[in-house]
Short mmCIF file of C-alpha atoms and ligand atoms in Angstrom, two decimals:
data_model
loop_
_atom_site.label_atom_id
_atom_site.label_comp_id
_atom_site.label_asym_id
_atom_site.label_seq_id
_atom_site.Cartn_x
_atom_site.Cartn_y
_atom_site.Cartn_z
CA MET R 93 5.19 -7.62 5.66
CA LYS R 94 2.78 -10.02 3.92
CA ASN R 95 0.97 -7.47 1.77
CA LEU R 96 0.73 -9.87 -1.18
CA LYS R 97 -0.71 -12.78 0.78
CA GLY R 98 -2.85 -15.10 -1.32
CA LYS R 99 -1.78 -13.59 -4.67
CA THR R 100 -0.26 -15.76 -7.39
CA ALA R 101 2.72 -14.55 -9.42
CA ILE R 102 4.70 -15.76 -12.41
CA VAL R 103 8.19 -14.30 -12.99
CA THR R 104 9.72 -15.24 -16.34
CA GLY R 105 13.47 -15.78 -16.48
CA SER R 106 13.55 -16.34 -12.71
CA GLY R 107 15.61 -19.53 -12.82
CA ARG R 108 19.12 -18.10 -13.14
CA ARG R 109 21.24 -17.71 -10.02
CA LYS R 110 22.05 -14.13 -8.98
CA GLY R 111 19.57 -12.76 -11.53
CA ILE R 112 16.98 -10.03 -11.09
CA GLY R 113 14.26 -12.66 -11.58
CA GLU R 114 15.50 -14.78 -8.67
CA ALA R 115 15.43 -11.73 -6.38
CA ILE R 116 11.94 -10.74 -7.54
CA ILE R 117 10.46 -14.20 -7.09
CA LYS R 118 11.98 -14.62 -3.63
CA LEU R 119 10.70 -11.24 -2.43
CA LEU R 120 7.20 -11.86 -3.82
CA ALA R 121 7.18 -15.24 -2.03
CA LYS R 122 8.33 -13.57 1.19
CA ARG R 123 5.50 -11.05 0.90
CA GLY R 124 3.01 -13.95 0.76
CA CYS R 125 2.60 -14.75 -2.95
CA ASN R 126 2.33 -18.23 -4.37
CA VAL R 127 5.04 -18.13 -7.01
CA VAL R 128 5.93 -19.85 -10.27
CA VAL R 129 9.63 -19.96 -11.11
CA THR R 130 9.96 -20.24 -14.86
CA ASP R 131 12.89 -20.18 -17.25
CA LEU R 132 14.25 -21.92 -20.33
CA GLY R 133 15.69 -24.81 -18.29
CA GLU R 134 17.71 -26.25 -21.19
CA PRO R 135 20.03 -24.62 -23.76
CA THR R 136 18.34 -24.02 -27.13
CA GLY R 137 20.68 -23.26 -30.00
CA ARG R 138 23.65 -20.96 -30.49
CA ASN R 139 22.24 -17.85 -28.84
CA PHE R 140 20.94 -19.62 -25.73
CA ALA R 141 23.97 -21.56 -24.45
CA LYS R 142 24.18 -23.09 -20.98
CA LYS R 143 26.34 -20.25 -19.66
CA HIS R 144 23.61 -17.66 -20.38
CA ILE R 145 20.42 -19.30 -19.18
CA GLY R 146 18.61 -20.51 -16.09
CA SER R 147 18.88 -24.31 -15.91
CA SER R 148 16.29 -26.81 -14.63
CA SER R 149 18.49 -27.61 -11.63
CA GLU R 150 18.81 -23.90 -10.74
CA MET R 151 15.02 -23.50 -11.02
CA LYS R 152 14.45 -26.48 -8.73
CA ALA R 153 16.99 -25.20 -6.20
CA ILE R 154 15.26 -21.79 -6.07
CA VAL R 155 11.91 -23.52 -5.46
CA ARG R 156 13.47 -25.59 -2.64
CA GLU R 157 14.84 -22.44 -1.01
CA ILE R 158 11.47 -20.66 -1.20
CA LYS R 159 9.73 -23.70 0.29
CA SER R 160 12.26 -24.03 3.08
CA ALA R 161 11.45 -20.39 3.99
CA LYS R 162 7.78 -21.50 4.21
CA GLY R 163 6.79 -20.06 0.83
CA GLN R 164 4.64 -21.71 -1.85
CA ALA R 165 6.42 -22.31 -5.17
CA ILE R 166 6.57 -24.52 -8.23
CA SER R 167 8.85 -24.46 -11.26
CA VAL R 168 7.64 -24.71 -14.86
CA PRO R 169 10.10 -24.60 -17.78
CA CYS R 170 8.89 -22.24 -20.52
CA ASP R 171 10.39 -20.59 -23.57
CA VAL R 172 8.66 -17.20 -23.69
CA ARG R 173 9.03 -17.12 -27.50
CA LYS R 174 6.57 -20.02 -27.91
CA SER R 175 2.90 -19.17 -27.49
CA LYS R 176 1.89 -22.76 -26.74
CA GLN R 177 4.42 -23.04 -23.92
CA VAL R 178 3.31 -19.69 -22.52
CA GLU R 179 -0.35 -20.80 -22.54
CA GLU R 180 0.67 -24.01 -20.75
CA LEU R 181 2.62 -21.98 -18.19
CA VAL R 182 -0.50 -19.99 -17.31
CA ALA R 183 -2.69 -23.13 -17.33
CA LYS R 184 -0.31 -24.99 -14.97
CA THR R 185 -0.19 -21.96 -12.66
CA VAL R 186 -3.98 -21.79 -12.47
CA LYS R 187 -4.24 -25.56 -12.00
CA LYS R 188 -1.84 -25.42 -9.04
CA PHE R 189 -2.80 -22.13 -7.35
CA GLY R 190 -6.32 -21.46 -8.69
CA LYS R 191 -5.59 -18.09 -10.35
CA LEU R 192 -3.01 -15.63 -11.67
CA ASP R 193 -2.70 -12.11 -10.25
CA ILE R 194 0.80 -10.92 -11.17
CA MET R 195 2.83 -11.51 -14.34
CA VAL R 196 6.41 -10.22 -14.33
CA ASN R 197 8.07 -10.18 -17.76
CA ASN R 198 11.71 -10.42 -16.74
CA ALA R 199 13.17 -12.90 -19.28
CA GLY R 200 15.67 -11.06 -21.40
CA VAL R 201 18.72 -11.32 -23.60
CA GLY R 202 21.37 -8.64 -23.09
CA TYR R 203 24.45 -10.44 -24.29
CA ILE R 204 24.06 -10.15 -28.05
CA MET R 205 25.84 -6.92 -28.95
CA GLU R 206 27.43 -6.09 -32.29
CA GLU R 207 28.62 -3.06 -34.21
CA PHE R 208 25.50 -1.67 -35.92
CA THR R 209 26.87 -1.90 -39.47
CA ASP R 210 27.66 -5.60 -38.91
CA PHE R 211 24.57 -6.42 -36.83
CA LYS R 212 23.30 -9.82 -37.98
CA GLU R 213 19.64 -10.28 -38.84
CA SER R 214 19.65 -13.50 -36.78
CA SER R 215 21.01 -11.56 -33.76
CA TRP R 216 18.31 -8.92 -34.14
CA ASP R 217 15.62 -11.63 -34.27
CA ALA R 218 17.06 -13.48 -31.25
CA VAL R 219 16.94 -10.35 -29.06
CA LEU R 220 13.56 -9.05 -30.25
CA ASP R 221 11.96 -12.51 -30.00
CA VAL R 222 12.73 -12.85 -26.30
CA ASN R 223 12.65 -9.27 -25.05
CA LEU R 224 9.63 -8.00 -26.94
CA LYS R 225 7.67 -10.88 -28.48
CA GLY R 226 8.12 -12.87 -25.25
CA ALA R 227 6.68 -10.00 -23.21
CA PHE R 228 3.80 -9.69 -25.70
CA LEU R 229 2.92 -13.40 -25.51
CA CYS R 230 3.17 -13.56 -21.71
CA SER R 231 1.18 -10.33 -21.25
CA GLN R 232 -1.52 -11.59 -23.61
CA ALA R 233 -1.86 -14.99 -21.90
CA ALA R 234 -1.88 -13.32 -18.46
CA ALA R 235 -4.44 -10.67 -19.49
CA ARG R 236 -6.79 -13.31 -20.92
CA GLN R 237 -6.67 -15.23 -17.64
CA MET R 238 -7.05 -12.08 -15.49
CA ILE R 239 -10.06 -10.93 -17.55
CA ARG R 240 -11.68 -14.38 -17.07
CA GLN R 241 -11.12 -14.11 -13.32
CA LYS R 242 -12.78 -10.65 -13.17
CA SER R 243 -10.59 -9.53 -10.27
CA GLY R 244 -8.00 -7.37 -12.03
CA GLY R 245 -4.26 -7.99 -11.91
CA CYS R 246 -0.80 -6.56 -12.48
CA ILE R 247 1.59 -6.95 -15.36
CA ILE R 248 5.12 -5.66 -14.75
CA ASN R 249 7.71 -5.43 -17.50
CA ILE R 250 11.40 -5.37 -16.62
CA ALA R 251 12.68 -2.93 -19.21
CA SER R 252 16.00 -1.10 -18.79
CA GLN R 253 17.82 2.21 -18.81
CA ALA R 254 18.12 1.20 -22.47
CA ALA R 255 14.37 1.83 -22.72
CA LYS R 256 15.06 5.54 -22.18
CA SER R 257 18.57 6.14 -23.60
CA GLY R 258 20.69 4.79 -26.44
CA PHE R 259 23.70 2.48 -26.01
CA PRO R 260 26.37 1.55 -28.58
CA PHE R 261 26.48 -1.98 -30.05
CA ALA R 262 23.03 -2.50 -28.57
CA ALA R 263 20.63 -1.56 -31.38
CA ALA R 264 18.46 -4.64 -30.88
CA TYR R 265 18.52 -4.52 -27.08
CA THR R 266 17.77 -0.78 -26.99
CA ALA R 267 14.99 -1.08 -29.58
CA SER R 268 13.45 -4.04 -27.75
CA LYS R 269 13.44 -2.23 -24.41
CA HIS R 270 12.02 0.99 -25.90
CA GLY R 271 9.38 -1.27 -27.48
CA MET R 272 8.60 -2.75 -24.09
CA ILE R 273 7.64 0.71 -22.85
CA GLY R 274 5.31 1.09 -25.84
CA LEU R 275 3.75 -2.27 -24.98
CA THR R 276 3.38 -1.17 -21.35
CA ARG R 277 1.60 2.06 -22.27
CA SER R 278 -0.69 0.51 -24.87
CA ASN R 279 -1.69 -2.34 -22.54
CA ALA R 280 -2.22 0.04 -19.61
CA VAL R 281 -4.70 2.06 -21.68
CA GLU R 282 -6.48 -0.99 -23.09
CA LEU R 283 -6.62 -3.18 -19.97
CA GLY R 284 -7.42 -0.53 -17.36
CA LYS R 285 -11.15 -1.18 -17.72
CA TYR R 286 -10.57 -4.73 -16.43
CA GLY R 287 -8.69 -3.48 -13.37
CA ILE R 288 -5.41 -4.68 -14.83
CA ARG R 289 -2.49 -2.32 -14.18
CA VAL R 290 0.53 -2.47 -16.46
CA ASN R 291 3.86 -0.89 -15.49
CA ALA R 292 7.54 -1.16 -16.34
CA VAL R 293 10.69 -0.96 -14.23
CA CYS R 294 13.86 0.44 -15.77
CA PRO R 295 17.04 -0.70 -13.98
CA ASN R 296 20.47 0.76 -14.61
CA HIS R 297 23.53 -1.49 -14.41
CA ILE R 298 23.42 -4.52 -12.11
CA THR R 299 26.20 -7.11 -12.09
CA THR R 300 24.13 -10.27 -12.61
CA GLY R 301 25.29 -13.07 -14.93
CA LEU R 302 24.12 -10.89 -17.81
CA GLY R 303 25.58 -7.75 -16.23
CA HIS R 304 28.97 -9.46 -15.83
CA TRP R 305 28.97 -10.31 -19.54
CA GLN R 306 28.24 -6.65 -20.33
CA ASN R 307 31.03 -5.44 -18.02
CA GLU R 308 33.51 -7.66 -19.86
CA PHE R 309 32.21 -6.64 -23.28
CA PHE R 310 32.14 -2.87 -22.70
CA SER R 311 35.41 -2.69 -20.74
CA LYS R 312 37.17 -4.46 -23.64
CA LYS R 313 35.53 -2.19 -26.22
CA LEU R 314 36.59 0.90 -24.25
CA GLY R 315 40.11 -0.42 -23.61
CA MET R 316 39.62 -0.29 -19.82
CA ASP R 317 40.18 -2.98 -17.24
CA TYR R 318 37.05 -4.47 -15.68
CA GLU R 319 37.35 -2.68 -12.32
CA THR R 320 38.07 0.73 -13.87
CA TYR R 321 35.02 0.34 -16.10
CA LEU R 322 32.79 -0.48 -13.12
CA GLN R 323 34.22 2.41 -11.11
CA ALA R 324 33.38 4.78 -13.99
CA ILE R 325 29.73 3.68 -13.76
CA VAL R 326 29.74 4.25 -10.01
CA ASP R 327 31.35 7.69 -10.41
CA LYS R 328 28.57 9.00 -12.64
CA ASN R 329 25.78 7.70 -10.38
CA PRO R 330 24.19 10.29 -8.02
CA LEU R 331 23.78 7.66 -5.30
CA GLY R 332 27.32 6.40 -5.81
CA ARG R 333 26.75 2.75 -6.58
CA THR R 334 25.51 0.37 -9.25
CA GLY R 335 22.11 -1.30 -8.86
CA LEU R 336 21.35 -4.36 -6.79
CA VAL R 337 18.88 -7.09 -7.69
CA GLN R 338 16.99 -6.25 -4.47
CA ASP R 339 16.44 -2.67 -5.72
CA ILE R 340 14.41 -4.05 -8.61
CA ALA R 341 12.63 -6.67 -6.50
CA LYS R 342 11.43 -3.96 -4.08
CA ALA R 343 10.12 -1.81 -6.96
CA VAL R 344 8.25 -4.81 -8.40
CA ALA R 345 6.75 -5.70 -5.01
CA PHE R 346 5.51 -2.10 -4.73
CA LEU R 347 4.01 -2.10 -8.24
CA ALA R 348 2.37 -5.48 -7.56
CA SER R 349 0.76 -4.28 -4.33
CA ASP R 350 -2.24 -2.09 -3.55
CA GLU R 351 0.23 0.61 -2.42
CA SER R 352 0.44 1.49 -6.14
CA ASP R 353 -3.22 1.03 -7.02
CA TYR R 354 -3.49 4.34 -8.93
CA ILE R 355 -0.29 3.76 -10.94
CA THR R 356 -0.49 2.33 -14.44
CA GLY R 357 1.31 2.97 -17.73
CA GLU R 358 4.39 4.05 -15.76
CA ALA R 359 8.00 3.31 -16.73
CA MET R 360 9.76 3.71 -13.40
CA ASN R 361 13.51 4.36 -13.30
CA VAL R 362 15.29 2.43 -10.55
CA SER R 363 18.75 3.71 -11.26
CA GLY R 364 20.06 5.74 -8.33
CA GLY R 365 19.24 8.88 -10.29
CA GLU R 366 21.37 7.93 -13.30
CA GLU R 367 18.31 8.02 -15.56
CA TYR R 368 15.61 10.56 -14.84
CA HIS R 369 13.33 10.99 -17.83
N1 NAD K 555 21.61 -6.69 -15.24
C1 NAD K 555 21.40 -5.47 -15.70
O1 NAD K 555 22.28 -4.59 -15.63
C2 NAD K 555 20.06 -5.11 -16.29
C3 NAD K 555 19.79 -3.76 -16.51
C4 NAD K 555 18.59 -3.39 -17.08
C5 NAD K 555 17.66 -4.35 -17.42
N2 NAD K 555 17.92 -5.67 -17.20
C6 NAD K 555 16.90 -6.64 -17.59
O2 NAD K 555 16.55 -7.42 -16.48
C7 NAD K 555 16.11 -8.72 -16.91
C8 NAD K 555 16.86 -9.78 -16.12
O3 NAD K 555 18.24 -9.69 -16.43
P1 NAD K 555 19.41 -10.22 -15.48
O4 NAD K 555 20.45 -9.19 -15.47
O5 NAD K 555 18.86 -10.74 -14.22
O6 NAD K 555 20.01 -11.40 -16.37
P2 NAD K 555 19.92 -12.99 -16.31
O7 NAD K 555 20.67 -13.49 -17.46
O8 NAD K 555 20.29 -13.45 -14.94
O9 NAD K 555 18.34 -13.23 -16.51
C9 NAD K 555 17.73 -13.33 -17.75
C10 NAD K 555 16.93 -14.61 -17.74
O10 NAD K 555 16.12 -14.66 -18.93
C11 NAD K 555 16.09 -16.03 -19.30
N3 NAD K 555 15.69 -16.19 -20.70
C12 NAD K 555 16.40 -15.86 -21.81
N4 NAD K 555 15.74 -16.26 -22.90
C13 NAD K 555 14.58 -16.85 -22.47
C14 NAD K 555 13.48 -17.46 -23.13
N5 NAD K 555 13.44 -17.55 -24.46
N6 NAD K 555 12.48 -17.96 -22.38
C15 NAD K 555 12.52 -17.87 -21.02
N7 NAD K 555 13.53 -17.32 -20.34
C16 NAD K 555 14.55 -16.81 -21.07
C17 NAD K 555 17.49 -16.54 -19.04
O11 NAD K 555 17.53 -17.94 -18.99
C18 NAD K 555 17.81 -15.87 -17.71
O12 NAD K 555 17.44 -16.66 -16.62
C19 NAD K 555 16.36 -8.76 -18.40
O13 NAD K 555 15.16 -8.51 -19.08
C20 NAD K 555 17.36 -7.64 -18.64
O14 NAD K 555 17.28 -7.12 -19.93
C21 NAD K 555 19.12 -6.06 -16.64
#
């Protein structure tokens, strides 16, 4: 199915192996999109160590794989917290592919978790800066370009189950993801007149690099071993499994396509029925 043929898409945070972003960018490329793989590329400070981020070599390898499957792709390093870099990301995309139709705000930090009474101000800022300010900057740069093009577009925010429910030790993460839904709704209302649809996807647990960190963190906090903790998640899920990166990629491909052309302002749970409001 090539129902996105000729569209151009950026997926932030798509340079880390086994991540949701990698799955999204590969599926969009398979459906016919020209894609831009973008991620931090290099570690930047204490909260963004090598073990947590998508590296330049991973980004390049993902581009090679897309090209070898006959897709069109480039990689552009970008820190979504920096407006100038975000503007350059959009400019490079337009220079290479002529336009921008789909912006997926996937970059996120989910590995800074602390007891609320000890939650550091610097930790709060680190999470909010990527998860919420990053989505704001990327949505703004994308919307400006889409409005100039006069042919509409799609902005898709990868939120979380934590955008609908509370989680312990995760005040910043949960607040940022709830905020992302607010951003989605406000932008949907404001940008609808330009034919720009804005939606969010809310995954439950997926064992990516980030998900693995969370499994270790929460199993330790709960005094469970890793496998028992994971099994407990599976046991409470109506469809009897945790999420897969492909589940989210398929939802994004749907929201990016004309199949969803009357859907905007939606925050869609993709959680096997674990989250339903
Ligand atoms: N894995 C889960 O269980 C789960 C559940 C719900 C929501 N999510 C959300 O899905 C998204 C992807 O998460 P994932 O599980 O694939 O994790 P991941 O760690 O594989 O992906 C996150 C990516 O964001 C990038 N990133 C971080 N800071 C950045 C910055 N300043 N600029 C640009 N890129 C930056 C990282 O380098 C990484 O590649 C995140 O927004 C996360 O909050 C994940």
